[in-house]
Coordinates of C-alpha atoms in Angstrom, one line a residue:
X16 CA -3.1 6.5 -15.5
X17 CA -3.6 9.0 -12.7
X18 CA -6.5 8.4 -10.4
X19 CA -9.4 10.8 -11.3
X20 CA -9.6 12.4 -7.9
X21 CA -5.9 13.1 -7.7
X22 CA -5.8 14.5 -11.2
X23 CA -8.8 16.8 -10.5
X24 CA -7.1 18.1 -7.4
X25 CA -3.8 18.6 -9.2
X26 CA -5.5 20.6 -11.9
X27 CA -7.3 22.8 -9.3
X28 CA -4.0 23.6 -7.7
X29 CA -2.5 24.5 -11.0
X30 CA -5.4 26.8 -11.6
X31 CA -4.6 28.7 -8.4
X32 CA -6.7 26.8 -5.8
X33 CA -3.9 26.3 -3.3
X34 CA -6.3 24.7 -0.7
X35 CA -6.9 21.8 -3.2
X36 CA -3.4 20.5 -2.3
X37 CA -4.5 19.8 1.3
X38 CA -6.6 16.7 0.5
X39 CA -3.5 15.3 -1.3
X40 CA -1.4 15.8 1.8
X41 CA -4.0 14.2 4.0
X42 CA -4.4 11.3 1.7
X43 CA -0.7 10.4 1.4
X44 CA 1.0 11.9 4.5
X45 CA 1.2 8.6 6.4
X46 CA 2.6 6.7 3.5
X47 CA 5.1 9.4 2.7
X48 CA 6.2 9.5 6.3
X49 CA 6.5 5.7 6.4
X50 CA 8.7 5.6 3.3
X51 CA 11.0 8.3 4.7
X52 CA 11.2 6.5 8.1
X53 CA 12.1 3.2 6.4
X54 CA 15.1 4.9 4.8
X55 CA 16.2 6.9 7.8
X56 CA 15.0 4.9 10.9
X57 CA 14.5 8.2 12.7
X58 CA 11.1 9.6 13.5
X59 CA 12.0 13.3 13.6
X60 CA 14.1 13.2 10.5
X61 CA 11.3 11.3 8.7
X62 CA 8.8 14.0 9.7
X63 CA 11.1 16.7 8.3
X64 CA 11.6 14.7 5.1
X65 CA 7.9 14.2 4.6
X66 CA 7.3 17.9 5.0
X67 CA 10.1 18.7 2.5
X68 CA 8.7 16.1 0.0
X69 CA 5.3 17.7 0.0
X70 CA 6.8 21.2 -0.4
X71 CA 8.9 20.0 -3.3
X72 CA 5.9 18.3 -4.9
X73 CA 3.8 21.4 -4.6
X74 CA 6.5 23.5 -6.2
X75 CA 7.0 21.0 -8.9
X76 CA 3.3 20.5 -9.8
X77 CA 3.7 22.6 -13.0
X78 CA 6.2 20.0 -14.3
X79 CA 3.9 17.0 -13.4
X80 CA 2.7 15.7 -16.8
X81 CA 0.4 13.0 -15.5
X82 CA 2.2 10.2 -17.3
X83 CA 2.3 8.3 -14.0
X84 CA 0.0 8.2 -11.0
X85 CA 0.4 11.2 -8.7
X86 CA 1.4 9.0 -5.7
X87 CA 4.2 7.2 -7.6
X88 CA 5.6 10.7 -8.6
X89 CA 5.2 11.8 -5.0
X90 CA 6.9 8.6 -3.6
X91 CA 9.8 9.2 -6.0
X92 CA 10.3 12.7 -4.6
X93 CA 10.1 11.3 -1.1
X94 CA 12.8 8.6 -1.7
X95 CA 15.1 11.2 -3.3
X96 CA 14.8 13.6 -0.4
X97 CA 15.2 10.8 2.2
X98 CA 18.2 9.4 0.4
X99 CA 19.8 12.8 0.3
X100 CA 19.2 13.2 4.0
X101 CA 20.7 9.8 4.7
X102 CA 23.8 10.6 2.7
X103 CA 24.2 13.9 4.6
X104 CA 23.8 12.1 7.9
X105 CA 26.4 9.5 6.9
X106 CA 28.8 12.3 6.0
X107 CA 28.2 14.0 9.3
X108 CA 28.8 10.7 11.1
X109 CA 32.1 10.2 9.5
X110 CA 33.2 13.7 10.2
X111 CA 32.5 13.5 13.9
X112 CA 33.3 9.8 14.4
X113 CA 29.7 8.9 15.4
X114 CA 27.6 5.9 14.7
X115 CA 23.8 5.7 14.4
X116 CA 22.1 4.0 17.3
X117 CA 19.4 1.6 16.4
X118 CA 15.9 2.5 17.5
X119 CA 14.0 0.1 19.8
X120 CA 10.8 0.3 17.9
X121 CA 10.9 -2.9 15.8
X122 CA 8.9 -4.7 18.5
X123 CA 5.9 -2.4 18.2
X124 CA 2.7 -4.4 17.3
X125 CA -0.7 -3.3 16.0
X126 CA -2.7 -6.0 17.8
X127 CA -2.7 -7.1 21.4
X128 CA -3.1 -10.9 21.1
X129 CA -3.3 -11.5 24.8
X130 CA -0.4 -14.0 24.6
X131 CA 1.7 -14.9 27.6
X132 CA 5.2 -13.5 28.4
X133 CA 7.1 -16.4 26.7
X134 CA 5.2 -16.2 23.5
X135 CA 5.4 -12.4 23.5
X136 CA 9.2 -12.6 24.0
X137 CA 9.5 -15.1 21.1
X138 CA 7.4 -12.9 18.8
X139 CA 9.6 -9.8 19.8
X140 CA 12.7 -11.8 18.9
X141 CA 11.2 -12.8 15.6
X142 CA 10.5 -9.1 14.9
X143 CA 14.1 -8.2 15.8
X144 CA 15.4 -10.9 13.4
X145 CA 13.2 -9.6 10.6
X146 CA 14.3 -6.0 11.4
X147 CA 18.0 -7.0 11.3
X148 CA 17.5 -8.9 8.0
X149 CA 15.8 -5.9 6.4
X150 CA 18.5 -3.6 7.6
X151 CA 21.2 -5.8 6.2
X152 CA 19.7 -5.5 2.7
X153 CA 21.3 -3.0 0.4
X154 CA 19.3 0.3 0.2
X155 CA 18.0 -0.5 -3.3
X156 CA 16.8 -3.9 -2.2
X157 CA 15.2 -2.6 1.0
X158 CA 13.4 0.1 -0.9
X159 CA 11.9 -2.3 -3.4
X160 CA 10.8 -4.7 -0.6
X161 CA 9.0 -1.9 1.1
X162 CA 7.4 -0.5 -2.0
X163 CA 6.1 -3.9 -3.0
X164 CA 5.3 -5.7 0.3
X165 CA 4.3 -2.7 2.5
X166 CA 3.0 0.0 0.1
X167 CA 1.4 -2.6 -2.3
X168 CA 2.8 -1.1 -5.5
X169 CA 2.7 -3.2 -8.7
X170 CA 5.8 -3.8 -10.7
X171 CA 4.9 -1.0 -13.1
X172 CA 4.3 1.5 -10.2
X173 CA 7.6 0.6 -8.5
X174 CA 9.4 1.1 -11.9
X175 CA 7.9 4.6 -12.0
X176 CA 8.9 5.5 -8.4
X177 CA 12.5 4.3 -8.8
X178 CA 12.9 5.3 -12.4
X179 CA 14.1 1.8 -13.5
X180 CA 12.9 -0.7 -16.1
X181 CA 10.2 -3.1 -15.0
X182 CA 12.5 -6.0 -15.6
X183 CA 15.0 -4.5 -13.2
X184 CA 12.2 -4.3 -10.6
X185 CA 11.4 -7.9 -11.0
X186 CA 15.0 -8.9 -10.8
X187 CA 15.8 -6.8 -7.7
X188 CA 12.6 -8.0 -5.9
X189 CA 13.5 -11.6 -6.6
X190 CA 17.1 -11.1 -5.4
X191 CA 15.9 -9.2 -2.3
X192 CA 13.4 -11.9 -1.3
X193 CA 16.1 -14.5 -2.0
X194 CA 18.4 -12.8 0.5
X195 CA 15.7 -12.5 3.0
X196 CA 14.9 -16.2 2.6
X197 CA 18.5 -17.1 3.2
X198 CA 18.6 -14.9 6.3
X199 CA 15.2 -15.7 7.8
X200 CA 14.3 -19.2 6.6
X201 CA 10.8 -20.2 7.9
X202 CA 10.4 -16.7 9.4
X203 CA 10.0 -15.3 5.9
X204 CA 6.4 -16.6 6.0
X205 CA 5.5 -14.1 8.7
X206 CA 7.4 -11.2 7.2
X207 CA 4.4 -9.7 5.3
X208 CA 2.2 -10.0 8.4
X209 CA 4.8 -8.2 10.6
X210 CA 6.1 -5.7 8.0
X211 CA 3.6 -3.0 8.7
X212 CA 4.3 -3.3 12.4
X213 CA 8.0 -3.1 12.0
X214 CA 7.9 0.2 10.2
X215 CA 5.0 1.7 12.0
X216 CA 5.9 5.3 13.1
X217 CA 6.8 5.9 16.7
X218 CA 4.5 8.2 18.5
X219 CA 1.8 7.6 15.9
X220 CA -1.7 8.7 16.6
X221 CA -3.6 6.5 19.1
X222 CA -6.2 5.9 16.5
X223 CA -5.2 2.9 14.4
X224 CA -4.9 3.3 10.6
X225 CA -5.8 0.4 8.3
X226 CA -4.3 0.0 4.9
X227 CA -6.2 -2.2 2.5
X228 CA -6.7 -2.9 -1.2
X229 CA -9.9 -3.7 -3.1
X230 CA -10.7 -5.4 -6.4
X231 CA -13.9 -5.2 -8.3
X232 CA -14.0 -8.2 -10.7
X233 CA -16.4 -9.2 -13.3
X234 CA -17.0 -13.0 -13.4
X235 CA -18.7 -14.4 -16.4
X236 CA -18.7 -17.1 -19.1
X237 CA -18.5 -14.6 -21.9
X238 CA -15.3 -13.1 -23.5
X239 CA -13.6 -10.4 -21.3
X240 CA -14.7 -6.8 -22.1
X241 CA -12.4 -4.4 -23.8
X242 CA -10.4 -1.9 -21.7
X243 CA -12.1 1.3 -20.6
X244 CA -14.0 2.9 -17.7
X245 CA -16.2 0.3 -16.1
X246 CA -14.6 -2.4 -18.3
X247 CA -11.3 -4.3 -18.2
X248 CA -8.3 -2.4 -16.7
X249 CA -5.6 -1.9 -19.3
X250 CA -2.8 -2.7 -16.8
X251 CA -1.9 -6.3 -15.8
X252 CA -3.1 -7.3 -12.3
X253 CA -0.5 -9.7 -10.9
X254 CA -2.2 -10.1 -7.5
X255 CA -5.5 -11.0 -9.1
X256 CA -3.8 -13.5 -11.4
X257 CA -2.3 -15.3 -8.4
X258 CA -5.7 -15.5 -6.8
X259 CA -7.6 -16.8 -9.9
X260 CA -7.5 -20.5 -9.0
X261 CA -9.4 -19.7 -5.7
X262 CA -11.9 -17.6 -7.6
X263 CA -12.6 -20.4 -10.1
X264 CA -13.0 -22.8 -7.3
X265 CA -15.5 -20.5 -5.5
X266 CA -17.6 -19.2 -8.5
X267 CA -17.1 -21.7 -11.4
X268 CA -17.1 -19.0 -14.1
X269 CA -14.6 -19.2 -16.9
X270 CA -13.6 -15.5 -17.2
X271 CA -12.5 -13.1 -14.4
X272 CA -11.8 -9.5 -15.4
X273 CA -10.4 -6.8 -13.1
X274 CA -12.7 -3.7 -13.6
X275 CA -11.5 -1.5 -10.7
X276 CA -8.5 -1.6 -8.4
X277 CA -8.3 0.7 -5.3
X278 CA -6.1 1.3 -2.3
X279 CA -7.0 3.1 0.9
X280 CA -5.5 4.0 4.2
X281 CA -8.1 5.2 6.7
X282 CA -8.5 5.4 10.5
X283 CA -10.3 2.6 12.1
X284 CA -14.1 3.2 11.9
X285 CA -13.8 5.6 8.9
X286 CA -15.5 4.8 5.6
X287 CA -13.8 4.8 2.2
X288 CA -16.2 5.2 -0.8
X289 CA -15.6 4.5 -4.5
X290 CA -17.6 4.6 -7.6
X291 CA -18.2 1.2 -9.1
X292 CA -19.4 0.1 -12.6
X293 CA -23.1 0.2 -13.1
X294 CA -23.6 3.6 -11.4
X295 CA -22.9 2.0 -8.0
X296 CA -21.1 3.1 -4.9
X297 CA -18.8 0.8 -2.8
X298 CA -18.4 1.7 0.9
X299 CA -15.8 -0.1 3.0
X300 CA -15.4 0.5 6.7
X301 CA -12.6 -1.2 8.8
X302 CA -14.3 -1.9 12.2
X303 CA -11.8 -3.8 14.4
X304 CA -8.7 -5.9 14.6
X305 CA -9.2 -9.5 15.7
X306 CA -6.4 -12.1 16.0
X307 CA -4.4 -10.7 13.1
X308 CA -7.3 -10.1 10.9
X309 CA -9.3 -6.9 10.1
X310 CA -13.1 -6.9 10.4
X311 CA -14.8 -4.8 7.6
X312 CA -18.3 -3.6 6.8
X313 CA -18.8 -3.8 3.0
X314 CA -21.8 -2.0 1.4
X315 CA -22.6 -1.8 -2.3
X316 CA -25.5 0.4 -3.3
X317 CA -27.1 1.6 -6.5
X318 CA -29.1 4.7 -5.9
X319 CA -31.3 4.1 -3.0
X320 CA -31.1 0.3 -3.4
X321 CA -28.6 -1.6 -1.2
X322 CA -27.3 -4.6 -3.2
X323 CA -24.7 -5.8 -0.7
X324 CA -24.4 -5.1 3.1
X325 CA -22.2 -7.5 5.0
X326 CA -19.5 -7.8 7.6
X327 CA -16.4 -9.7 6.7
X328 CA -13.0 -10.6 8.1
X329 CA -9.8 -10.6 6.0
X330 CA -6.1 -11.1 6.3
X331 CA -3.1 -10.2 4.1
X332 CA -2.7 -13.8 2.9
X333 CA -6.4 -14.6 3.1
X334 CA -8.6 -11.9 1.6
X335 CA -12.3 -11.7 1.9
X336 CA -14.3 -12.5 -1.3
X337 CA -17.9 -11.3 -1.7
X338 CA -20.3 -12.2 -4.5
X339 CA -22.2 -9.2 -5.7
X340 CA -25.0 -8.4 -8.1
X341 CA -25.5 -9.1 -11.8
X342 CA -23.5 -6.9 -14.2
X343 CA -23.4 -7.2 -17.9
X344 CA -23.0 -10.9 -18.8
X345 CA -21.9 -11.9 -15.3
X346 CA -21.7 -10.9 -11.7
X347 CA -19.5 -8.5 -9.7
X348 CA -17.1 -9.9 -7.2
X349 CA -15.5 -7.7 -4.5
X350 CA -12.2 -8.8 -3.0
X351 CA -10.6 -7.0 0.1
X352 CA -7.0 -7.4 1.1
X353 CA -5.6 -5.7 4.2
X354 CA -2.1 -4.3 3.7
X355 CA -2.3 -5.0 0.0
X356 CA 0.4 -6.1 -2.3
X357 CA -1.2 -5.9 -5.7

């Protein structure tokens, strides 16, 4: 199902409000650029591809039927344009006898850890090894790794982007990770933490951008609610399922139901807001990086009443979990994952 805000903007554009397309560009421009650059490994070409992808999406909006999320439809256009550009470049390279020169940007990091020269050199070599391993993957395996482990798309969303069955997604992702495991060994454990740094765009804005995912979960001892707005999500939630043992250990409830699932990509210090069941508003602000983790301010309000206002620290493999107010037969739980892989 399309996110409500995206659908509303798409309908406004279709009705003749061209300016309504600008928020969609602003919302997804970094992710579109990042996908294109992952295919091309060239900053200027990726910028051109991102522009062309948005132009094609704008022109094709009358054909968008809303059967998938807007962003998965947009990502599919982006991958098609980028793949076309890569094939054209390969053909030009063969014609002129040239070879692509690898960029030297795999060592770019998001966090200054203050480590010494030896440790820094070792980490740079790790990043180069990971970069070479990713580059050695076939294009269809590399694309699925990036969509899953960088962009945080679920199996169903990846299937929509690539136009393949969900079973093929699962099979390709398994095979891609198996190849990475064979190439990297123990280094595979740091791949997810470094992946965003490896593909971060060169010449990016000085202001850091934070990607994170959020779950709003109902914990209770009653039967799970039926699917619907403010109730259980109809789609399976693989990431939450993998985290259920931890939730049961922390909260001791018998039932954990995913009510809302969000993603955001915002500059450091900017606030992302969402509507939450019970006429509430959830506000999350990334405040700082600290030793590989992200510090967030999390605020949950209901009208003029602030129900939760706290500062937390979260990592990709160690999300922050916040117990919230009563809701229905249980309580709300808020989970925050930086660089999500739902």
